[in-house]
Amino acid sequence: MASTPHTQDSPGISALKAALPAKAWTQDPDIIAPHLTEWRDKYFGQTPILLTPGTTDDVATAVKICAEHKMPIVPQGGNTGLVGGQTPQGEVLLSLKRMTRVRDVNPIANAMTVEAGATLHAVHEAADAADRKFPLTLSSQGSCTVGGVLSTNAGGNHVLKYGTTKELVFGVEAVLPDGQIFNGLTSLRKDNTGYDLSRMFLGAEGTLGIITAATLKLFPKPSYIARVMMGIASVEDAVALLTRLSGPSLAMFEVMPHIGFAAVVDNIENERDPFSEPHPWYVLTDFEVATAEAGEALVTALLEDAFAAGLVRDAVLAQSDTQFLAMGSIREHMSAGQKFLGGSIKQDITVPINHIPEFFAKADAAVQSIVPGCRPVGFGHFGDGNIHYNIAQPDSDDMAANRDAFLARWDDISEAVFDIVDALGGSISAEHGIGIMKRDTLATRADPVKMALLRRVKTAMDPDGIMNPRVMV
Amino acid sequence: MASTPHTQDSPGISALKAALPAKAWTQDPDIIAPHLTEWRDKYFGQTPILLTPGTTDDVATAVKICAEHKMPIVPQGGNTGLVGGQTPQGEVLLSLKRMTRVRDVNPIANAMTVEAGATLHAVHEAADAADRKFPLTLSSQGSCTVGGVLSTNAGGNHVLKYGTTKELVFGVEAVLPDGQIFNGLTSLRKDNTGYDLSRMFLGAEGTLGIITAATLKLFPKPSYIARVMMGIASVEDAVALLTRLSGPSLAMFEVMPHIGFAAVVDNIENERDPFSEPHPWYVLTDFEVATAEAGEALVTALLEDAFAAGLVRDAVLAQSDTQFLAMGSIREHMSAGQKFLGGSIKQDITVPINHIPEFFAKADAAVQSIVPGCRPVGFGHFGDGNIHYNIAQPDSDDMAANRDAFLARWDDISEAVFDIVDALGGSISAEHGIGIMKRDTLATRADPVKMALLRRVKTAMDPDGIMNPRVMV
């Protein structure tokens, strides 16, 4: 195993400083500071040195030295992770932020090769310039990076049509824990020459190596997107509606409960309710179609059917770019809106889509029995079964005073929710990953055969435990 | 490493016979015989026993005994593999043919769980009954099995839209080399709880464990498929045309040269040329659309554009199911048609799509310089860069007499083609896999870092080398 954290002037740290260009490292606490906290203020870190290599060769040099000195490394992308996987506790911190180059865009092969430090937003812009689409969208896309979204297998709103990040990657370039460079960059859709090694790094949270670049899959741009927001009565109706709307054009199916929807439109500037009266639940859908006319025809037919089946109370089709963006904005602000509901205990889980109603029935009852009066705000990606099941503290005259006592129940509520998720065949981490936050939970709850395999892979790839050693396995 | 092949009455074989139900094994040579040859008559095998377990538990029991006695195992699906991966040479032969159950079809989650011995055709029928589509289609679909297509990561005609088999799987159940059962069956689209272990078994050709069941991804059925066949002038025009036709509806882009097309329509019963005059190359495309009218409108617009650009000489839109099937039948019979051209040296390669013209220019020259007068028949999945680059023997008055001398140049021609493929960043095995046939080639040509990683994974998962030990790595 890797040795304990090294000090600022240990031989290993000195070797790094001697081997790397001056721009590729710093020990300046002011420069390092923002890399040691994250936006939820849950994790605070420390490191003897921040490495900022500009090339894959510099990453390889750095990792080789760390391996020789058995110094553990924490890789960091845009520092937007939600489970503490990017925060060092004495390890060497390696940020990919200077490796931002788009190496190649190939619209014929529908492929783009880009370095790990490029933001998701930069990927969108490069794809757009080639008249192509990269379908992953996240609220953090201005900050989060390719290396981070690949390492955490980020999800988002379009998974029901395009899959999670790992489905959007042809291959990666990665520096292995011994400093060797694995080159899996390719735009080949068919290549049956061995195990899918690139895939091992996707969702591995930096525990098997450091992704330095990737070839991403691009898609033809849909010519038109028809966006519809619907007011509906219940979670059961949401699932029934999903089945009716399902088809090759359906690219998004997001659901929000009234309490979360109201927290946005009532509190956040420029947000407004597109409906004339409140509804228990809201659904936001996108249909990728050839033309505005085709979209209107498709949506009209689908809605007629859904109204006839009693599944929809009201519906609005976006008629302009402004309306399109306004509808999306409500969904994007769901997390921000919940800050107006006080303390929030957050869960990121998946259940099989057909079990969503049963999940809500059981989970709502379970959390109420732990904290009577607490307010579940389960929203998100029903189209792929992923629910951000957040629980707001009970309404009271003194929310601020009661906040900490409520948040102290985090683990109790998590365990109750995870029990239900496990019983339904779901996942305790849908898209945020394991990191530090859920490492113990995974070790306790995962099938022992799976857990043993995870550890066998980790040991085979990183026998000295250099790579992000406190994370995941 | 595993010990040398066991005899019919070794203690290990006796232990298998004692532990398994009578239906789960045989030593009857007549029953075993068809499992020891394959349809191209390139590989002939031998085995002390054929196991035919009916349940995952029986597979686990068998593998555990084999592990204890260090007896190597060759798993076999429908025995349609093309690279010798399924043919035992003294190993225990384990056929999944009795495990054919469709365990669950879930149209809401777009998922189906099916056992490894079910045929691809049975999967299509079960999906169809639930009004869903499983997009993998292969000429061998009546015989090939789920376990086989997953283990070889089969490709086919619709990869440009749907990906290869490994993109069509949620997770697998597999028996590990020590006999433990890994349960990765899930219909969850988002599950970030560790490395993608199920993925390791996909394309692994049975070298890491035995897939016993899988949860497959289903898709909404396209309401209508518009099929168009085009006559075009050149490979360059094929690639230019692919770029123009590319879009969310394009689901197939197959190309055939005149020599291969003519071999089908001139020689095979009921096949006919839909064009009034010959063309140098032919393209077969599918567009998945909402209605026949939408398809006709889309195809008309695309063809007007393509004719105006001088990329298409003639085009036919299928106007009936009969025409639809007749066009597809020509493509399906490309392999059969080539039997009328004499001996054939077959290559299954991928190059980046934009390099397809360069590949043909260089490969045609290279093979001509090895065997003057030989006739390249490069056809297949240009939409994903995969070319079945077959070379027919030179035309002569005595084809049969010259056949063996021509086929003796197989390795020379392969090496010349692989050199070109490697220089273009392609793959020497697109969809058929490595097996026995390309094992040495892979070891020689693969990046040493990749090769070392493949072996590290193999050793970590199967330290005694029990699983399909002569294959791939």
Short mmCIF file of N, CA and C in Angstrom, two decimals, chain B residues 294-373:
data_model
loop_
_atom_site.label_atom_id
_atom_site.label_comp_id
_atom_site.label_asym_id
_atom_site.label_seq_id
_atom_site.Cartn_x
_atom_site.Cartn_y
_atom_site.Cartn_z
N ALA B 294 -43.47 10.09 -44.36
CA ALA B 294 -42.29 10.80 -43.85
C ALA B 294 -41.03 10.22 -44.46
N GLY B 295 -41.01 8.91 -44.60
CA GLY B 295 -39.85 8.26 -45.20
C GLY B 295 -39.66 8.69 -46.64
N GLU B 296 -40.75 8.70 -47.40
CA GLU B 296 -40.64 9.08 -48.81
C GLU B 296 -40.18 10.53 -48.94
N ALA B 297 -40.71 11.39 -48.07
CA ALA B 297 -40.30 12.81 -48.12
C ALA B 297 -38.83 12.96 -47.78
N LEU B 298 -38.39 12.28 -46.75
CA LEU B 298 -36.99 12.37 -46.34
C LEU B 298 -36.08 11.83 -47.44
N VAL B 299 -36.41 10.65 -47.94
CA VAL B 299 -35.56 10.01 -48.96
C VAL B 299 -35.54 10.86 -50.24
N THR B 300 -36.67 11.40 -50.61
CA THR B 300 -36.73 12.22 -51.83
C THR B 300 -35.81 13.43 -51.69
N ALA B 301 -35.88 14.09 -50.55
CA ALA B 301 -35.03 15.27 -50.35
C ALA B 301 -33.55 14.89 -50.34
N LEU B 302 -33.23 13.80 -49.64
CA LEU B 302 -31.82 13.39 -49.56
C LEU B 302 -31.30 12.97 -50.93
N LEU B 303 -32.13 12.26 -51.70
CA LEU B 303 -31.67 11.80 -53.02
C LEU B 303 -31.53 12.96 -54.00
N GLU B 304 -32.44 13.91 -53.93
CA GLU B 304 -32.30 15.10 -54.81
C GLU B 304 -30.95 15.75 -54.57
N ASP B 305 -30.63 15.92 -53.30
CA ASP B 305 -29.35 16.52 -52.92
C ASP B 305 -28.18 15.66 -53.41
N ALA B 306 -28.29 14.35 -53.23
CA ALA B 306 -27.19 13.46 -53.62
C ALA B 306 -27.02 13.39 -55.13
N PHE B 307 -28.15 13.37 -55.88
CA PHE B 307 -28.07 13.38 -57.35
C PHE B 307 -27.44 14.69 -57.81
N ALA B 308 -27.87 15.80 -57.20
CA ALA B 308 -27.34 17.12 -57.59
C ALA B 308 -25.84 17.19 -57.36
N ALA B 309 -25.37 16.51 -56.31
CA ALA B 309 -23.94 16.51 -56.00
C ALA B 309 -23.18 15.49 -56.85
N GLY B 310 -23.90 14.77 -57.72
CA GLY B 310 -23.25 13.80 -58.59
C GLY B 310 -22.79 12.55 -57.88
N LEU B 311 -23.39 12.24 -56.72
CA LEU B 311 -22.92 11.11 -55.93
C LEU B 311 -23.68 9.82 -56.20
N VAL B 312 -24.85 9.92 -56.87
CA VAL B 312 -25.69 8.75 -57.08
C VAL B 312 -26.00 8.62 -58.57
N ARG B 313 -25.85 7.41 -59.10
CA ARG B 313 -26.16 7.16 -60.51
C ARG B 313 -27.61 6.72 -60.69
N ASP B 314 -28.09 5.93 -59.75
CA ASP B 314 -29.49 5.48 -59.82
C ASP B 314 -29.90 5.07 -58.41
N ALA B 315 -31.21 5.09 -58.16
CA ALA B 315 -31.68 4.75 -56.80
C ALA B 315 -33.06 4.14 -56.87
N VAL B 316 -33.32 3.19 -55.97
CA VAL B 316 -34.64 2.55 -55.90
C VAL B 316 -35.11 2.56 -54.44
N LEU B 317 -36.31 3.09 -54.20
CA LEU B 317 -36.91 3.06 -52.87
C LEU B 317 -37.86 1.86 -52.79
N ALA B 318 -37.66 1.02 -51.80
CA ALA B 318 -38.54 -0.15 -51.65
C ALA B 318 -39.98 0.31 -51.47
N GLN B 319 -40.88 -0.24 -52.29
CA GLN B 319 -42.27 0.20 -52.25
C GLN B 319 -43.18 -0.85 -51.62
N SER B 320 -42.62 -1.98 -51.25
CA SER B 320 -43.44 -3.05 -50.67
C SER B 320 -42.55 -3.89 -49.78
N ASP B 321 -43.16 -4.70 -48.94
CA ASP B 321 -42.39 -5.62 -48.11
C ASP B 321 -41.53 -6.55 -48.97
N THR B 322 -42.08 -6.95 -50.08
CA THR B 322 -41.34 -7.86 -50.97
C THR B 322 -40.07 -7.20 -51.47
N GLN B 323 -40.19 -5.93 -51.94
CA GLN B 323 -39.00 -5.22 -52.41
C GLN B 323 -38.00 -4.99 -51.26
N PHE B 324 -38.56 -4.67 -50.11
CA PHE B 324 -37.73 -4.44 -48.92
C PHE B 324 -36.86 -5.67 -48.65
N LEU B 325 -37.50 -6.82 -48.63
CA LEU B 325 -36.78 -8.06 -48.32
C LEU B 325 -35.83 -8.45 -49.46
N ALA B 326 -36.24 -8.19 -50.70
CA ALA B 326 -35.40 -8.57 -51.84
C ALA B 326 -34.09 -7.78 -51.82
N MET B 327 -34.18 -6.51 -51.48
CA MET B 327 -32.94 -5.70 -51.40
C MET B 327 -32.03 -6.22 -50.29
N GLY B 328 -32.64 -6.50 -49.15
CA GLY B 328 -31.84 -7.00 -48.03
C GLY B 328 -31.22 -8.35 -48.35
N SER B 329 -31.93 -9.15 -49.11
CA SER B 329 -31.47 -10.50 -49.42
C SER B 329 -30.16 -10.48 -50.22
N ILE B 330 -30.03 -9.52 -51.12
CA ILE B 330 -28.77 -9.43 -51.90
C ILE B 330 -27.60 -9.23 -50.94
N ARG B 331 -27.76 -8.30 -50.02
CA ARG B 331 -26.70 -8.04 -49.06
C ARG B 331 -26.40 -9.27 -48.19
N GLU B 332 -27.48 -9.93 -47.75
CA GLU B 332 -27.30 -11.11 -46.89
C GLU B 332 -26.58 -12.24 -47.60
N HIS B 333 -26.71 -12.30 -48.92
CA HIS B 333 -26.11 -13.40 -49.67
C HIS B 333 -24.72 -13.08 -50.19
N MET B 334 -24.14 -11.98 -49.75
CA MET B 334 -22.80 -11.62 -50.26
C MET B 334 -21.77 -12.72 -50.00
N SER B 335 -21.81 -13.32 -48.81
CA SER B 335 -20.84 -14.39 -48.53
C SER B 335 -21.12 -15.61 -49.40
N ALA B 336 -22.39 -15.99 -49.48
CA ALA B 336 -22.76 -17.15 -50.30
C ALA B 336 -22.39 -16.92 -51.76
N GLY B 337 -22.62 -15.71 -52.25
CA GLY B 337 -22.33 -15.41 -53.65
C GLY B 337 -20.86 -15.59 -53.99
N GLN B 338 -20.00 -15.26 -53.02
CA GLN B 338 -18.56 -15.33 -53.31
C GLN B 338 -18.06 -16.75 -53.50
N LYS B 339 -18.87 -17.73 -53.08
CA LYS B 339 -18.45 -19.12 -53.35
C LYS B 339 -18.36 -19.38 -54.86
N PHE B 340 -19.11 -18.60 -55.65
CA PHE B 340 -19.07 -18.77 -57.11
C PHE B 340 -17.84 -18.11 -57.74
N LEU B 341 -17.05 -17.44 -56.92
CA LEU B 341 -15.83 -16.80 -57.43
C LEU B 341 -14.58 -17.61 -57.07
N GLY B 342 -14.78 -18.82 -56.53
CA GLY B 342 -13.63 -19.67 -56.18
C GLY B 342 -13.15 -19.44 -54.77
N GLY B 343 -11.90 -19.77 -54.54
CA GLY B 343 -11.32 -19.62 -53.20
C GLY B 343 -11.33 -18.17 -52.76
N SER B 344 -11.50 -17.95 -51.44
CA SER B 344 -11.63 -16.59 -50.93
C SER B 344 -10.80 -16.42 -49.67
N ILE B 345 -9.94 -15.43 -49.65
CA ILE B 345 -9.16 -15.10 -48.45
C ILE B 345 -9.87 -13.95 -47.76
N LYS B 346 -10.30 -14.20 -46.50
CA LYS B 346 -11.26 -13.28 -45.88
C LYS B 346 -10.61 -12.44 -44.79
N GLN B 347 -10.88 -11.17 -44.81
CA GLN B 347 -10.41 -10.25 -43.78
C GLN B 347 -11.60 -9.50 -43.21
N ASP B 348 -11.57 -9.29 -41.89
CA ASP B 348 -12.65 -8.56 -41.22
C ASP B 348 -12.00 -7.40 -40.48
N ILE B 349 -11.95 -6.24 -41.12
CA ILE B 349 -11.17 -5.14 -40.55
C ILE B 349 -12.02 -3.86 -40.42
N THR B 350 -11.57 -2.95 -39.59
CA THR B 350 -12.18 -1.62 -39.52
C THR B 350 -11.11 -0.59 -39.81
N VAL B 351 -11.46 0.46 -40.52
CA VAL B 351 -10.61 1.66 -40.58
C VAL B 351 -11.49 2.86 -40.25
N PRO B 352 -10.87 3.97 -39.77
CA PRO B 352 -11.68 5.17 -39.58
C PRO B 352 -12.40 5.51 -40.89
N ILE B 353 -13.67 5.87 -40.79
CA ILE B 353 -14.52 6.00 -41.97
C ILE B 353 -13.89 6.91 -43.04
N ASN B 354 -13.27 7.99 -42.59
CA ASN B 354 -12.70 8.92 -43.58
C ASN B 354 -11.51 8.32 -44.32
N HIS B 355 -10.95 7.22 -43.80
CA HIS B 355 -9.82 6.58 -44.47
C HIS B 355 -10.22 5.41 -45.35
N ILE B 356 -11.52 5.15 -45.50
CA ILE B 356 -11.94 3.99 -46.31
C ILE B 356 -11.39 4.07 -47.74
N PRO B 357 -11.49 5.21 -48.44
CA PRO B 357 -10.95 5.24 -49.81
C PRO B 357 -9.45 4.94 -49.85
N GLU B 358 -8.71 5.51 -48.93
CA GLU B 358 -7.27 5.27 -48.89
C GLU B 358 -6.98 3.78 -48.63
N PHE B 359 -7.79 3.19 -47.75
CA PHE B 359 -7.60 1.77 -47.49
C PHE B 359 -7.76 0.96 -48.77
N PHE B 360 -8.83 1.21 -49.51
CA PHE B 360 -9.05 0.42 -50.73
C PHE B 360 -7.93 0.62 -51.74
N ALA B 361 -7.50 1.86 -51.92
CA ALA B 361 -6.43 2.13 -52.90
C ALA B 361 -5.18 1.34 -52.54
N LYS B 362 -4.81 1.39 -51.27
CA LYS B 362 -3.57 0.73 -50.86
C LYS B 362 -3.71 -0.79 -50.80
N ALA B 363 -4.84 -1.25 -50.27
CA ALA B 363 -5.01 -2.70 -50.10
C ALA B 363 -5.15 -3.38 -51.46
N ASP B 364 -5.92 -2.77 -52.36
CA ASP B 364 -6.08 -3.38 -53.70
C ASP B 364 -4.72 -3.52 -54.38
N ALA B 365 -3.89 -2.49 -54.26
CA ALA B 365 -2.55 -2.55 -54.88
C ALA B 365 -1.69 -3.61 -54.19
N ALA B 366 -1.78 -3.68 -52.88
CA ALA B 366 -0.93 -4.62 -52.14
C ALA B 366 -1.27 -6.07 -52.48
N VAL B 367 -2.56 -6.40 -52.50
CA VAL B 367 -2.91 -7.80 -52.76
C VAL B 367 -2.65 -8.17 -54.23
N GLN B 368 -2.81 -7.21 -55.11
CA GLN B 368 -2.49 -7.48 -56.54
C GLN B 368 -1.01 -7.77 -56.71
N SER B 369 -0.19 -7.13 -55.90
CA SER B 369 1.24 -7.36 -56.06
C SER B 369 1.64 -8.71 -55.47
N ILE B 370 0.83 -9.24 -54.57
CA ILE B 370 1.12 -10.57 -54.01
C ILE B 370 0.59 -11.68 -54.93
N VAL B 371 -0.67 -11.52 -55.36
CA VAL B 371 -1.27 -12.49 -56.29
C VAL B 371 -1.84 -11.71 -57.47
N PRO B 372 -1.06 -11.50 -58.52
CA PRO B 372 -1.57 -10.75 -59.67
C PRO B 372 -2.86 -11.39 -60.19
N GLY B 373 -3.84 -10.54 -60.48
CA GLY B 373 -5.09 -11.05 -61.01
C GLY B 373 -6.13 -11.41 -59.95
#
